[in-house]
Amino acid sequence: MPLVTRVWHAGCLREGKADEGLNTLRITFQDTTEAIEMRLEGRVAGPWASELDRVWLETAPRLASKKLIIDLHNVTYADVAGKQVLRTIYAQTRATFITNTPWAQFLAEEVTSNKAVNAEEGE
């Protein structure tokens, strides 16, 4: 039976509800005997990039000899800081990225390339 851990981070609260996921990041871990899957949903940007980094630092020791899989299916945006956190995780683990859209594929390619992540205009 795989172990599933969920971490939900609401960006803003309005009337006690998260803002429909527009400014949030959800991080879910599924742990099996061979791998740990980290599923990201929402925005990997701003304070959520820092939160992903914090959560990763807590999770990394559990990886041991397991493979890391990063699911980007439901990532809606990543800023320069978010891309840098993903790049750091990739550099440490050589994780496999799962994508389902051209944008998610582009993000995975940008994170796994040897090029520096460029600052985006207008942020």
PDB file of C-alpha atoms in Angstrom:
ATOM      1  CA  MET A   1       0.000   0.000   0.000  1.00  0.00           C
ATOM      2  CA  PRO A   2       1.595   3.306  -1.070  1.00  0.00           C
ATOM      3  CA  LEU A   3       1.927   6.140   1.417  1.00  0.00           C
ATOM      4  CA  VAL A   4       0.257   9.368   0.293  1.00  0.00           C
ATOM      5  CA  THR A   5       1.073  12.688   1.923  1.00  0.00           C
ATOM      6  CA  ARG A   6      -0.719  15.886   0.939  1.00  0.00           C
ATOM      7  CA  VAL A   7       0.331  19.425   1.648  1.00  0.00           C
ATOM      8  CA  TRP A   8      -2.133  22.155   0.636  1.00  0.00           C
ATOM      9  CA  HIS A   9      -1.041  25.767   0.733  1.00  0.00           C
ATOM     10  CA  ALA A  10      -3.656  28.446   0.178  1.00  0.00           C
ATOM     11  CA  GLY A  11      -2.303  31.713  -1.179  1.00  0.00           C
ATOM     12  CA  CYS A  12      -5.110  33.984  -0.102  1.00  0.00           C
ATOM     13  CA  LEU A  13      -8.187  33.398   1.949  1.00  0.00           C
ATOM     14  CA  ARG A  14     -11.445  35.152   1.107  1.00  0.00           C
ATOM     15  CA  GLU A  15     -14.351  34.558   3.393  1.00  0.00           C
ATOM     16  CA  GLY A  16     -12.647  31.446   4.706  1.00  0.00           C
ATOM     17  CA  LYS A  17     -12.142  29.824   1.289  1.00  0.00           C
ATOM     18  CA  ALA A  18      -9.046  29.467  -0.834  1.00  0.00           C
ATOM     19  CA  ASP A  19      -9.292  31.580  -3.989  1.00  0.00           C
ATOM     20  CA  GLU A  20     -10.298  28.677  -6.248  1.00  0.00           C
ATOM     21  CA  GLY A  21      -6.685  27.580  -6.597  1.00  0.00           C
ATOM     22  CA  LEU A  22      -5.624  30.661  -8.568  1.00  0.00           C
ATOM     23  CA  ASN A  23      -2.827  31.593  -6.174  1.00  0.00           C
ATOM     24  CA  THR A  24      -2.101  28.306  -4.474  1.00  0.00           C
ATOM     25  CA  LEU A  25       0.217  25.358  -4.661  1.00  0.00           C
ATOM     26  CA  ARG A  26      -0.762  21.833  -3.760  1.00  0.00           C
ATOM     27  CA  ILE A  27       2.044  19.354  -3.190  1.00  0.00           C
ATOM     28  CA  THR A  28       1.158  15.673  -2.920  1.00  0.00           C
ATOM     29  CA  PHE A  29       3.618  12.838  -2.321  1.00  0.00           C
ATOM     30  CA  GLN A  30       2.932   9.213  -3.124  1.00  0.00           C
ATOM     31  CA  ASP A  31       5.535   6.854  -1.720  1.00  0.00           C
ATOM     32  CA  THR A  32       6.044   3.343  -3.134  1.00  0.00           C
ATOM     33  CA  THR A  33       8.859   0.854  -2.643  1.00  0.00           C
ATOM     34  CA  GLU A  34      10.645   2.009  -5.829  1.00  0.00           C
ATOM     35  CA  ALA A  35       9.822   5.699  -6.099  1.00  0.00           C
ATOM     36  CA  ILE A  36       8.401   8.832  -4.567  1.00  0.00           C
ATOM     37  CA  GLU A  37       6.033  10.778  -6.794  1.00  0.00           C
ATOM     38  CA  MET A  38       5.708  14.495  -6.120  1.00  0.00           C
ATOM     39  CA  ARG A  39       2.561  15.891  -7.744  1.00  0.00           C
ATOM     40  CA  LEU A  40       2.419  19.667  -8.078  1.00  0.00           C
ATOM     41  CA  GLU A  41      -0.821  21.536  -8.726  1.00  0.00           C
ATOM     42  CA  GLY A  42      -1.180  25.271  -9.178  1.00  0.00           C
ATOM     43  CA  ARG A  43       1.468  27.984  -9.196  1.00  0.00           C
ATOM     44  CA  VAL A  44       5.141  27.354  -8.441  1.00  0.00           C
ATOM     45  CA  ALA A  45       5.799  31.036  -7.939  1.00  0.00           C
ATOM     46  CA  GLY A  46       6.501  33.658  -5.309  1.00  0.00           C
ATOM     47  CA  PRO A  47       6.143  32.344  -1.763  1.00  0.00           C
ATOM     48  CA  TRP A  48       5.069  28.944  -3.109  1.00  0.00           C
ATOM     49  CA  ALA A  49       8.495  28.426  -4.673  1.00  0.00           C
ATOM     50  CA  SER A  50       9.998  28.915  -1.216  1.00  0.00           C
ATOM     51  CA  GLU A  51       7.431  26.544   0.255  1.00  0.00           C
ATOM     52  CA  LEU A  52       8.261  23.891  -2.362  1.00  0.00           C
ATOM     53  CA  ASP A  53      11.925  24.269  -1.444  1.00  0.00           C
ATOM     54  CA  ARG A  54      11.115  23.872   2.270  1.00  0.00           C
ATOM     55  CA  VAL A  55       8.940  20.815   1.636  1.00  0.00           C
ATOM     56  CA  TRP A  56      11.625  19.318  -0.612  1.00  0.00           C
ATOM     57  CA  LEU A  57      14.289  19.749   2.092  1.00  0.00           C
ATOM     58  CA  GLU A  58      12.032  17.812   4.482  1.00  0.00           C
ATOM     59  CA  THR A  59      11.312  15.105   1.905  1.00  0.00           C
ATOM     60  CA  ALA A  60      14.774  14.597   0.368  1.00  0.00           C
ATOM     61  CA  PRO A  61      16.104  12.379   3.183  1.00  0.00           C
ATOM     62  CA  ARG A  62      13.197   9.949   2.599  1.00  0.00           C
ATOM     63  CA  LEU A  63      14.279   9.450  -1.008  1.00  0.00           C
ATOM     64  CA  ALA A  64      17.366   7.355  -0.191  1.00  0.00           C
ATOM     65  CA  SER A  65      17.809   5.057  -3.208  1.00  0.00           C
ATOM     66  CA  LYS A  66      14.289   5.617  -4.537  1.00  0.00           C
ATOM     67  CA  LYS A  67      13.609   7.366  -7.801  1.00  0.00           C
ATOM     68  CA  LEU A  68      11.833  10.746  -7.784  1.00  0.00           C
ATOM     69  CA  ILE A  69       8.983  11.406 -10.192  1.00  0.00           C
ATOM     70  CA  ILE A  70       7.665  14.971 -10.509  1.00  0.00           C
ATOM     71  CA  ASP A  71       4.172  15.265 -11.974  1.00  0.00           C
ATOM     72  CA  LEU A  72       3.638  18.667 -13.628  1.00  0.00           C
ATOM     73  CA  HIS A  73       0.191  17.857 -15.105  1.00  0.00           C
ATOM     74  CA  ASN A  74      -1.611  20.528 -13.101  1.00  0.00           C
ATOM     75  CA  VAL A  75       1.053  23.217 -12.773  1.00  0.00           C
ATOM     76  CA  THR A  76      -0.436  26.422 -14.149  1.00  0.00           C
ATOM     77  CA  TYR A  77       2.580  28.739 -13.819  1.00  0.00           C
ATOM     78  CA  ALA A  78       6.191  28.811 -12.641  1.00  0.00           C
ATOM     79  CA  ASP A  79       8.209  31.975 -12.143  1.00  0.00           C
ATOM     80  CA  VAL A  80      12.001  32.240 -12.124  1.00  0.00           C
ATOM     81  CA  ALA A  81      12.214  31.234  -8.436  1.00  0.00           C
ATOM     82  CA  GLY A  82       9.938  28.228  -9.002  1.00  0.00           C
ATOM     83  CA  LYS A  83      11.986  27.083 -11.980  1.00  0.00           C
ATOM     84  CA  GLN A  84      15.158  27.413  -9.914  1.00  0.00           C
ATOM     85  CA  VAL A  85      13.735  25.229  -7.133  1.00  0.00           C
ATOM     86  CA  LEU A  86      12.723  22.599  -9.705  1.00  0.00           C
ATOM     87  CA  ARG A  87      16.181  22.862 -11.285  1.00  0.00           C
ATOM     88  CA  THR A  88      17.830  22.299  -7.881  1.00  0.00           C
ATOM     89  CA  ILE A  89      15.644  19.274  -7.186  1.00  0.00           C
ATOM     90  CA  TYR A  90      16.458  17.880 -10.626  1.00  0.00           C
ATOM     91  CA  ALA A  91      20.202  18.471 -10.143  1.00  0.00           C
ATOM     92  CA  GLN A  92      20.090  16.522  -6.871  1.00  0.00           C
ATOM     93  CA  THR A  93      17.931  13.635  -8.083  1.00  0.00           C
ATOM     94  CA  ARG A  94      17.772  13.487 -11.894  1.00  0.00           C
ATOM     95  CA  ALA A  95      14.019  13.167 -11.383  1.00  0.00           C
ATOM     96  CA  THR A  96      11.659  12.074 -14.116  1.00  0.00           C
ATOM     97  CA  PHE A  97       9.097  14.709 -15.097  1.00  0.00           C
ATOM     98  CA  ILE A  98       5.567  13.760 -16.153  1.00  0.00           C
ATOM     99  CA  THR A  99       3.836  16.276 -18.417  1.00  0.00           C
ATOM    100  CA  ASN A 100       0.637  16.416 -20.454  1.00  0.00           C
ATOM    101  CA  THR A 101       0.652  19.845 -22.108  1.00  0.00           C
ATOM    102  CA  PRO A 102       3.092  21.672 -24.351  1.00  0.00           C
ATOM    103  CA  TRP A 103       3.669  24.246 -21.598  1.00  0.00           C
ATOM    104  CA  ALA A 104       4.446  21.591 -18.963  1.00  0.00           C
ATOM    105  CA  GLN A 105       6.780  19.881 -21.442  1.00  0.00           C
ATOM    106  CA  PHE A 106       8.529  23.204 -22.090  1.00  0.00           C
ATOM    107  CA  LEU A 107       8.868  23.760 -18.330  1.00  0.00           C
ATOM    108  CA  ALA A 108      10.381  20.292 -17.846  1.00  0.00           C
ATOM    109  CA  GLU A 109      12.812  20.870 -20.718  1.00  0.00           C
ATOM    110  CA  GLU A 110      13.800  24.269 -19.350  1.00  0.00           C
ATOM    111  CA  VAL A 111      14.395  22.847 -15.864  1.00  0.00           C
ATOM    112  CA  THR A 112      16.441  19.891 -17.116  1.00  0.00           C
ATOM    113  CA  SER A 113      18.559  21.828 -19.629  1.00  0.00           C
ATOM    114  CA  ASN A 114      22.050  23.078 -18.881  1.00  0.00           C
ATOM    115  CA  LYS A 115      21.021  26.648 -19.678  1.00  0.00           C
ATOM    116  CA  ALA A 116      20.431  29.136 -16.915  1.00  0.00           C
ATOM    117  CA  VAL A 117      16.808  29.904 -16.225  1.00  0.00           C
ATOM    118  CA  ASN A 118      16.266  33.377 -17.643  1.00  0.00           C
ATOM    119  CA  ALA A 119      14.325  36.086 -15.864  1.00  0.00           C
ATOM    120  CA  GLU A 120      10.900  36.566 -17.350  1.00  0.00           C
ATOM    121  CA  GLU A 121       9.782  40.003 -18.433  1.00  0.00           C
ATOM    122  CA  GLY A 122       6.899  41.641 -16.668  1.00  0.00           C
ATOM    123  CA  GLU A 123       7.151  39.900 -13.315  1.00  0.00           C
TER     124      GLU A 123
END
